Coordinates of C-alpha atoms in Angstrom, one line a residue:
M12 CA -9.5 16.1 28.4
S13 CA -11.3 19.2 27.2
T14 CA -13.9 18.2 24.3
E15 CA -13.1 21.1 23.6
P16 CA -12.8 20.8 19.8
I17 CA -9.1 21.5 18.2
T18 CA -10.3 23.8 15.2
D19 CA -12.2 26.7 17.9
S20 CA -9.0 25.9 19.9
I21 CA -6.2 27.3 17.5
A22 CA -9.0 29.9 16.0
T23 CA -9.4 31.0 19.4
K24 CA -5.3 31.3 20.2
K25 CA -5.1 33.6 16.7
L26 CA -2.3 31.4 15.8
Q27 CA -0.4 30.3 12.8
V28 CA 2.4 29.8 10.6
R29 CA 1.9 31.4 7.2
V30 CA 4.2 28.8 4.6
E31 CA 5.5 31.3 1.4
K32 CA 8.4 29.7 -1.5
L33 CA 10.6 32.5 -1.6
F34 CA 14.0 33.1 -3.4
H35 CA 16.4 34.5 -0.8
R36 CA 19.9 34.8 -1.3
E37 CA 20.2 33.2 -4.8
Q38 CA 18.8 30.0 -3.2
H39 CA 15.1 29.4 -3.1
S40 CA 14.2 28.6 0.2
L41 CA 10.4 29.0 2.5
A42 CA 9.9 31.3 3.8
L43 CA 7.6 31.9 8.2
F44 CA 5.3 33.9 8.4
F45 CA 3.6 33.9 11.7
P46 CA 3.2 36.7 15.1
N47 CA 5.8 38.7 17.3
D48 CA 5.1 35.0 20.2
L49 CA 8.1 33.8 22.3
E50 CA 6.6 30.1 21.5
L51 CA 6.6 30.2 18.4
K52 CA 10.2 32.1 17.7
S53 CA 12.0 29.4 20.2
R54 CA 10.2 26.7 18.2
V55 CA 10.9 28.1 14.9
R56 CA 14.8 27.9 16.5
K57 CA 14.6 24.8 15.9
I58 CA 14.7 24.0 13.0
A59 CA 17.9 23.7 11.4
G60 CA 18.9 26.3 8.7
A61 CA 16.2 28.7 9.8
T62 CA 16.6 32.5 9.5
W63 CA 15.3 35.1 10.3
S64 CA 15.6 37.7 7.3
Q65 CA 14.7 41.8 7.9
T66 CA 14.2 42.4 4.3
N67 CA 11.1 39.8 3.9
K68 CA 10.7 39.8 8.3
C69 CA 10.0 36.8 7.8
W70 CA 12.1 33.6 9.0
Y71 CA 12.9 31.0 5.7
V72 CA 14.8 27.8 5.7
A73 CA 16.4 26.5 2.6
N74 CA 14.9 24.3 1.0
R75 CA 15.5 20.5 1.6
K76 CA 14.0 17.6 1.2
D77 CA 11.3 16.6 4.3
L78 CA 11.5 20.5 5.4
L79 CA 7.3 20.2 5.4
G80 CA 7.3 17.5 7.9
E81 CA 10.8 19.6 9.6
I82 CA 8.3 22.1 10.3
L83 CA 4.7 21.1 11.6
A84 CA 6.6 18.5 13.9
A85 CA 8.4 21.9 15.6
F86 CA 4.9 24.3 15.7
K87 CA 2.9 21.0 16.5
D88 CA 0.1 22.2 18.9
A89 CA 1.0 25.6 18.8
A90 CA -0.1 26.7 15.9
W91 CA -1.6 26.0 12.8
V92 CA 0.2 26.1 9.7
N93 CA -1.4 27.7 7.1
L94 CA 0.4 25.3 3.4
T95 CA -2.3 27.1 1.2
A96 CA 0.6 29.2 -0.7
L97 CA 2.1 26.3 -1.9
T98 CA 0.3 24.6 -4.2
K99 CA -1.4 26.8 -7.3
N100 CA -5.4 27.6 -6.4
K101 CA -6.3 25.1 -9.5
E102 CA -9.7 23.4 -8.8
Q103 CA -10.8 20.0 -8.1
K104 CA -13.7 17.9 -8.1
I105 CA -13.1 15.6 -5.9
D106 CA -15.7 13.5 -4.3
S107 CA -15.0 14.0 -0.2
P108 CA -16.9 14.8 3.2
K109 CA -17.9 17.9 3.9
E110 CA -15.4 18.5 7.7
V111 CA -17.2 15.8 10.4
Q112 CA -15.9 16.2 13.7
A113 CA -15.8 14.0 15.7
P114 CA -16.6 12.9 20.0
V115 CA -13.5 13.7 21.1
S116 CA -15.5 12.9 24.8
K117 CA -16.5 9.6 24.1
P118 CA -15.4 7.2 21.0
V119 CA -18.7 6.3 19.3
I120 CA -19.6 8.6 16.0
A121 CA -23.0 10.2 16.0
Q122 CA -24.8 8.8 12.3
K123 CA -26.0 12.5 11.5
E124 CA -22.7 13.6 11.2
I125 CA -22.4 11.4 8.7
K126 CA -25.5 11.9 6.9
K127 CA -23.7 15.4 6.8
A128 CA -21.3 14.4 4.0
V129 CA -21.4 16.7 0.8
V130 CA -19.0 17.0 -2.6
V131 CA -16.9 19.3 -1.6
K132 CA -12.7 20.4 -3.5
E133 CA -10.3 18.9 -1.7
S134 CA -7.9 21.9 0.4
E135 CA -4.8 21.9 -0.7
E136 CA -3.4 21.3 2.3
S137 CA -4.4 18.3 1.7
L138 CA -3.2 17.9 -1.4
Q139 CA 0.3 18.8 0.2
L140 CA 0.3 16.1 2.9
L141 CA -0.5 13.7 0.2
R142 CA 3.0 14.4 -1.7
M143 CA 4.5 14.8 1.7
M144 CA 3.4 11.1 2.4
E145 CA 4.2 9.8 -1.3
Q146 CA 7.7 11.0 -1.1
K147 CA 8.7 10.4 2.2
L148 CA 7.1 6.4 0.6
N149 CA 9.7 6.6 -2.2
L150 CA 12.4 7.4 -0.2
R151 CA 12.3 5.2 1.6
G152 CA 12.1 2.1 -0.9
Y153 CA 7.8 1.1 -0.6
S154 CA 7.2 -0.8 -3.6
K155 CA 4.0 1.3 -6.4
N156 CA 1.6 -1.1 -4.6
T157 CA 2.5 0.0 -1.3
C158 CA 3.1 3.6 -2.0
K159 CA -0.8 3.1 -3.7
T160 CA -2.6 1.8 -1.4
Y161 CA -0.8 4.1 1.5
L162 CA -1.8 7.2 -0.1
Q163 CA -5.3 6.7 -0.6
Q164 CA -6.5 5.5 2.8
F165 CA -4.4 8.2 3.8
K166 CA -6.4 10.2 1.4
E167 CA -9.5 9.1 3.6
F168 CA -8.6 10.1 6.3
L169 CA -7.4 14.0 5.5
R170 CA -11.4 13.6 4.1
F171 CA -13.0 12.9 7.1
Y172 CA -11.4 15.8 9.0
S173 CA -10.8 18.3 6.5
G174 CA -10.0 21.6 7.6
S175 CA -8.8 19.9 11.3
P176 CA -5.6 20.5 11.9
I177 CA -4.0 17.5 10.6
P178 CA -0.8 17.0 12.6
D179 CA -2.8 17.8 16.3
L180 CA -5.6 14.6 16.2
T181 CA -5.6 13.4 19.2
E182 CA -5.2 9.5 19.5
I183 CA -9.2 9.2 21.5
E184 CA -9.5 11.8 17.3
I185 CA -8.0 9.7 15.3
R186 CA -9.2 6.1 17.0
N187 CA -13.7 7.8 16.0
Y188 CA -12.6 7.0 12.6
I189 CA -11.5 3.1 12.8
I190 CA -15.2 3.0 15.1
Y191 CA -16.8 4.5 11.7
L192 CA -14.9 2.3 9.3
V193 CA -16.5 -0.4 11.0
E194 CA -19.1 0.5 12.2
Q195 CA -20.5 2.9 9.4
R196 CA -18.9 1.5 6.5
K197 CA -18.2 -2.0 7.3
V198 CA -15.2 -2.4 6.1
S199 CA -13.2 -6.0 5.5
K200 CA -10.0 -6.6 8.1
S201 CA -8.0 -6.6 5.5
I202 CA -8.9 -2.7 5.6
Q203 CA -8.8 -1.8 8.6
N204 CA -5.1 -3.2 8.8
Q205 CA -4.2 -0.4 5.5
A206 CA -5.8 2.1 7.5
I207 CA -3.5 2.1 10.4
N208 CA -0.9 1.6 8.4
A209 CA -1.0 4.4 6.8
I210 CA -1.9 6.7 9.6
K211 CA 0.8 4.9 11.8
F212 CA 3.3 6.0 8.6
F213 CA 2.6 10.0 9.5
Y214 CA 2.5 9.9 12.5
E215 CA 5.5 7.9 13.1
K216 CA 7.4 8.4 10.1
M217 CA 6.6 11.6 8.9
M218 CA 5.8 13.2 12.5
M219 CA 8.1 11.9 14.2
Q220 CA 5.5 10.8 16.3
D221 CA 6.5 8.4 19.6
R222 CA 4.9 4.8 19.0
K223 CA 3.7 4.7 22.7
V224 CA 1.8 7.9 21.9
Y225 CA -0.2 6.3 19.1
Y226 CA -1.7 2.5 19.4
L227 CA -4.7 1.7 18.1
E228 CA -6.0 -2.5 18.1
R229 CA -5.5 -4.2 15.7
P230 CA -8.5 -6.7 14.0
M231 CA -8.0 -9.9 14.0
R232 CA -6.9 -11.7 10.4
E233 CA -9.3 -13.6 8.6
K234 CA -8.2 -17.0 9.0
K235 CA -9.4 -18.0 4.9
L236 CA -7.3 -21.3 3.1
P237 CA -5.4 -20.5 -0.3
Q238 CA -7.8 -21.0 -3.1
V239 CA -6.2 -24.1 -4.9
L240 CA -6.7 -25.5 -8.2
S241 CA -6.3 -29.7 -9.5
Q242 CA -3.5 -29.9 -11.8
E243 CA -6.6 -31.2 -13.8
E244 CA -8.2 -27.7 -14.0
L245 CA -4.3 -26.3 -14.5
M246 CA -3.8 -28.3 -18.0
L247 CA -7.3 -26.9 -19.2
I248 CA -6.3 -23.6 -18.3
F249 CA -3.4 -23.5 -20.0
E250 CA -4.2 -26.1 -22.6
A251 CA -7.1 -23.1 -23.4
A252 CA -4.9 -20.1 -22.8
G253 CA -4.6 -19.5 -26.8
N254 CA -1.8 -18.0 -27.6
V255 CA 2.3 -18.9 -26.9
K256 CA 3.3 -15.9 -24.5
H257 CA -0.3 -16.3 -23.1
R258 CA 0.3 -20.3 -21.4
A259 CA 3.9 -18.7 -21.3
M260 CA 3.1 -16.7 -18.4
L261 CA 0.4 -18.5 -16.5
M262 CA 2.4 -21.3 -16.9
L263 CA 5.9 -19.7 -15.6
I264 CA 3.7 -18.5 -12.9
Y265 CA 2.4 -21.9 -11.5
A266 CA 6.1 -23.5 -12.4
A267 CA 8.0 -21.7 -10.2
G268 CA 5.2 -20.2 -7.4
L269 CA 5.5 -16.6 -8.5
R270 CA 3.6 -13.5 -7.8
R271 CA 1.9 -11.6 -10.7
S272 CA 4.4 -8.3 -10.3
E273 CA 7.5 -10.4 -9.9
L274 CA 6.0 -12.3 -13.4
L275 CA 5.5 -9.1 -14.8
A276 CA 9.5 -7.5 -13.5
L277 CA 11.0 -10.7 -14.8
R278 CA 13.3 -9.5 -16.7
V279 CA 14.6 -11.5 -20.4
G280 CA 18.4 -12.8 -18.0
D281 CA 16.9 -13.7 -15.1
V282 CA 14.8 -16.5 -16.3
D283 CA 18.0 -19.1 -16.5
L284 CA 17.4 -21.8 -19.5
N285 CA 20.6 -24.3 -18.4
R286 CA 19.6 -23.9 -14.8
N287 CA 16.6 -24.7 -15.0
A288 CA 16.2 -21.1 -12.1
V289 CA 14.2 -18.2 -11.8
F290 CA 15.8 -15.0 -9.9
I291 CA 13.5 -13.1 -8.7
R292 CA 14.5 -9.6 -8.4
G293 CA 13.2 -7.0 -5.3
G294 CA 10.1 -9.4 -3.9
K295 CA 8.1 -9.2 -1.7
G296 CA 9.5 -7.0 1.0
R297 CA 11.8 -6.1 -1.3
K298 CA 13.7 -8.9 -1.0
D299 CA 15.5 -11.1 -4.0
R300 CA 15.2 -14.8 -4.0
Q301 CA 16.2 -17.7 -6.5
S302 CA 13.0 -20.0 -7.8
I303 CA 12.8 -23.7 -10.0
M304 CA 11.0 -23.6 -13.3
A305 CA 10.1 -26.8 -15.2
Q306 CA 12.2 -28.5 -17.4
S307 CA 8.9 -28.7 -19.9
L308 CA 8.6 -25.6 -19.7
V309 CA 11.9 -24.4 -21.3
P310 CA 10.9 -25.7 -24.9
L311 CA 7.7 -23.6 -24.7
L312 CA 9.9 -20.8 -23.5
R313 CA 12.5 -20.4 -26.4
E314 CA 9.7 -20.2 -28.9
Y315 CA 8.0 -17.4 -27.2
M316 CA 11.3 -15.9 -27.5
E317 CA 11.9 -16.2 -30.1
K318 CA 8.9 -15.6 -31.9
Y319 CA 8.4 -12.4 -29.7
S320 CA 12.1 -10.9 -28.8
P321 CA 11.7 -9.2 -25.6
K322 CA 14.2 -6.2 -25.5
F323 CA 14.4 -5.5 -21.8
W324 CA 11.9 -7.5 -19.7
L325 CA 11.1 -11.0 -20.4
F326 CA 7.1 -10.2 -21.4
E327 CA 6.5 -6.8 -22.6
G328 CA 3.8 -4.6 -23.7
Q329 CA 2.8 -1.8 -26.3
S330 CA 5.8 -0.2 -27.1
C331 CA 8.5 -2.5 -25.4
E332 CA 6.9 -0.8 -21.4
R333 CA 6.7 -4.4 -19.3
Y334 CA 2.8 -5.9 -19.2
S335 CA -0.7 -4.8 -17.6
E336 CA -1.2 -6.6 -14.6
S337 CA -5.3 -6.1 -16.1
S338 CA -4.5 -7.6 -18.7
L339 CA -2.7 -10.6 -17.8
Q340 CA -5.9 -11.1 -14.9
H341 CA -8.0 -11.0 -17.5
I342 CA -5.7 -13.3 -19.7
L343 CA -6.6 -16.0 -16.9
K344 CA -10.4 -14.9 -16.9
Q345 CA -10.2 -15.9 -20.7
A346 CA -8.8 -19.3 -19.9
A347 CA -10.6 -20.3 -16.9
A348 CA -13.8 -19.4 -18.5
K349 CA -12.9 -21.1 -22.1
A350 CA -11.0 -24.7 -20.0
G351 CA -15.4 -24.6 -18.5
I352 CA -14.0 -24.1 -14.7
K353 CA -16.4 -22.9 -12.7
K354 CA -14.3 -21.3 -10.1
Q355 CA -13.9 -17.4 -9.5
V356 CA -10.2 -18.3 -10.6
R357 CA -7.4 -15.5 -9.8
L358 CA -3.6 -15.5 -10.9
H359 CA -3.0 -15.7 -6.6
M360 CA -5.2 -19.5 -6.4
L361 CA -1.2 -20.3 -9.5
R362 CA 1.4 -19.5 -6.8
H363 CA -1.1 -21.2 -3.9
S364 CA -1.7 -23.8 -6.1
F365 CA 2.4 -24.2 -6.4
A366 CA 3.2 -24.6 -3.2
T367 CA -0.5 -27.0 -2.2
H368 CA 1.0 -30.0 -5.1
L369 CA 4.7 -30.3 -3.6
L370 CA 3.6 -30.7 -0.3
E371 CA 1.9 -33.1 -1.9
S372 CA 4.4 -34.9 -3.6
G373 CA 6.9 -34.7 -0.3
T374 CA 8.9 -31.7 -0.6
S375 CA 9.5 -30.2 2.5
T376 CA 8.1 -27.2 4.2
R377 CA 11.1 -25.7 4.7
Y378 CA 12.0 -25.0 1.1
I379 CA 8.7 -24.6 0.1
Q380 CA 9.2 -21.3 2.5
V381 CA 12.3 -20.6 1.1
L382 CA 10.9 -20.6 -2.9
L383 CA 8.5 -19.3 -2.1
G384 CA 9.8 -16.1 -0.6
H385 CA 8.0 -16.2 2.8
E386 CA 9.9 -14.7 6.0
S387 CA 7.9 -17.1 8.7
P388 CA 7.7 -20.4 7.7
V389 CA 4.3 -20.3 9.8
T390 CA 3.4 -18.1 6.3
T391 CA 4.2 -21.5 4.7
E392 CA 2.3 -23.6 6.7
I393 CA -0.9 -23.0 5.6
Y394 CA -0.8 -24.4 2.7
A395 CA -1.0 -27.8 5.5
Q396 CA -4.6 -27.2 5.6
V397 CA -5.4 -27.1 2.2
T398 CA -3.2 -30.1 0.8
R399 CA -5.2 -34.1 0.3
F400 CA -1.9 -35.3 1.1
G401 CA -3.2 -38.7 2.9
L402 CA -7.1 -38.0 3.2
D403 CA -7.2 -40.1 0.7
K404 CA -7.1 -43.2 2.9
I405 CA -9.8 -41.8 4.9
L406 CA -12.7 -42.9 5.3
S407 CA -15.6 -40.7 5.9
P408 CA -17.4 -42.8 8.5
L409 CA -20.8 -41.9 5.8
D410 CA -18.6 -44.6 4.1
Q411 CA -18.4 -47.1 6.7
I412 CA -21.1 -47.5 7.3
A413 CA -23.3 -47.1 3.3

C-alpha cells in the first residue's frame, strides 16, 4: 500500500467537485462543478436525478434529504468534494487541532505530531458533515443523548484529520485515531467505544460502506459492579429531600426502577395511581414498557399533583418545560449530603438499588429484567453479584478462629 498522504494525492490529481446552491427551473437544487473528466461524468450519472444544465454549464440535482451523502459517496476515491460554498462564511472560534496527518505505513502516532496542535477555526466542510450526521441520526430515531454523544465524538475525529478528505480515509488511518485516543489521550474504554460507534455510523450508515471493509477492534468492557444504597440510606435521603416535589421524584425513581431520563419523560397520564403502575414511553432502545409503583408512594404523588397541578409533564420545570437532569442530580446530591451519606451518590444508584433489593427479597431475575427493560438477562444477572441474600449466613474464617 502506498504511504503517500491522501491530501497530496488529491492535490496531484487536481480533481475537485465544487458543490453550490442553485435555483433552476423553479426548484432548489445543488450544482456540481468539475473538470471535463470521463470518470467524474460516469460517477455523477449514478446520482439519481443528476442532469446537465447547458445554461449554467454544470450538473445539478434537485435538493432532497441525504443528497450530500449521495454526492460524497458517488465521488469517493475519485475527487475532492468541496462543500465550502454551501454554508455562510461565519467565523467560528473552536479549539481544534491543526491538521495532523497520521502515518499510513505503521499504526503509531508520533509524539512530535501531537505537539503541533494549535487553535484553528473549524472548517466549513466539517460543519457540513456534522449537520449531515445530525440529520441522519434524527431520521433514524436515535435518542437525544445518543445524538449528542455521536456528534461530539465525530467532531473530535474531524478535528484530528482537519484538512483531509474524511470520506476517503483508509482503515489504517482510522485505526491510528483510535490508537491516539488510547495511547495519547488515555481515554476510558467507554469513550473508545463511543468513538468507534460514531465513526462506524458515518462510514457505514452515511457513506454506505460495507461493514467488512471498515473494522476496528473493540476494547474489553470494564466489569464494574453496580453501586447500591441500603434501604436505611435511601430512607435518610428521601427524608432529607425537602419539599414534596423533590421527594416524589427521587422516590419514584427507586419505586419503579427508572432511569433519570425516563422519569423526566413521564407525562401526567403515565402514572396509574389506581393500579400502582408506571408506563414508560420510549425507554432505552426506543422501547415502551410498564413497571410497578409502591402503594405507599400514592398519597405523596396525590399530594404533589394537587399542589403543583402539572399540565403535561409529570414533573415540570420553569415555564412548564421538562425538568432538567442537572437539577434532578443536584437535588439528590444535596439530600445525600444533608442525610450524612459519605458515598458519592448518583441517580442511577437508585435504579441499581431497586433491582438489588428486589433480588434480595426473592424476586425472579426474569421479572426484574422486564421491569428494568433490559434486552438481555445477562445484564440483569450482574445484580446477583452485589446482593447480600444468603451472605449473612456465611461466617468469615476470622470469626471462626477469633
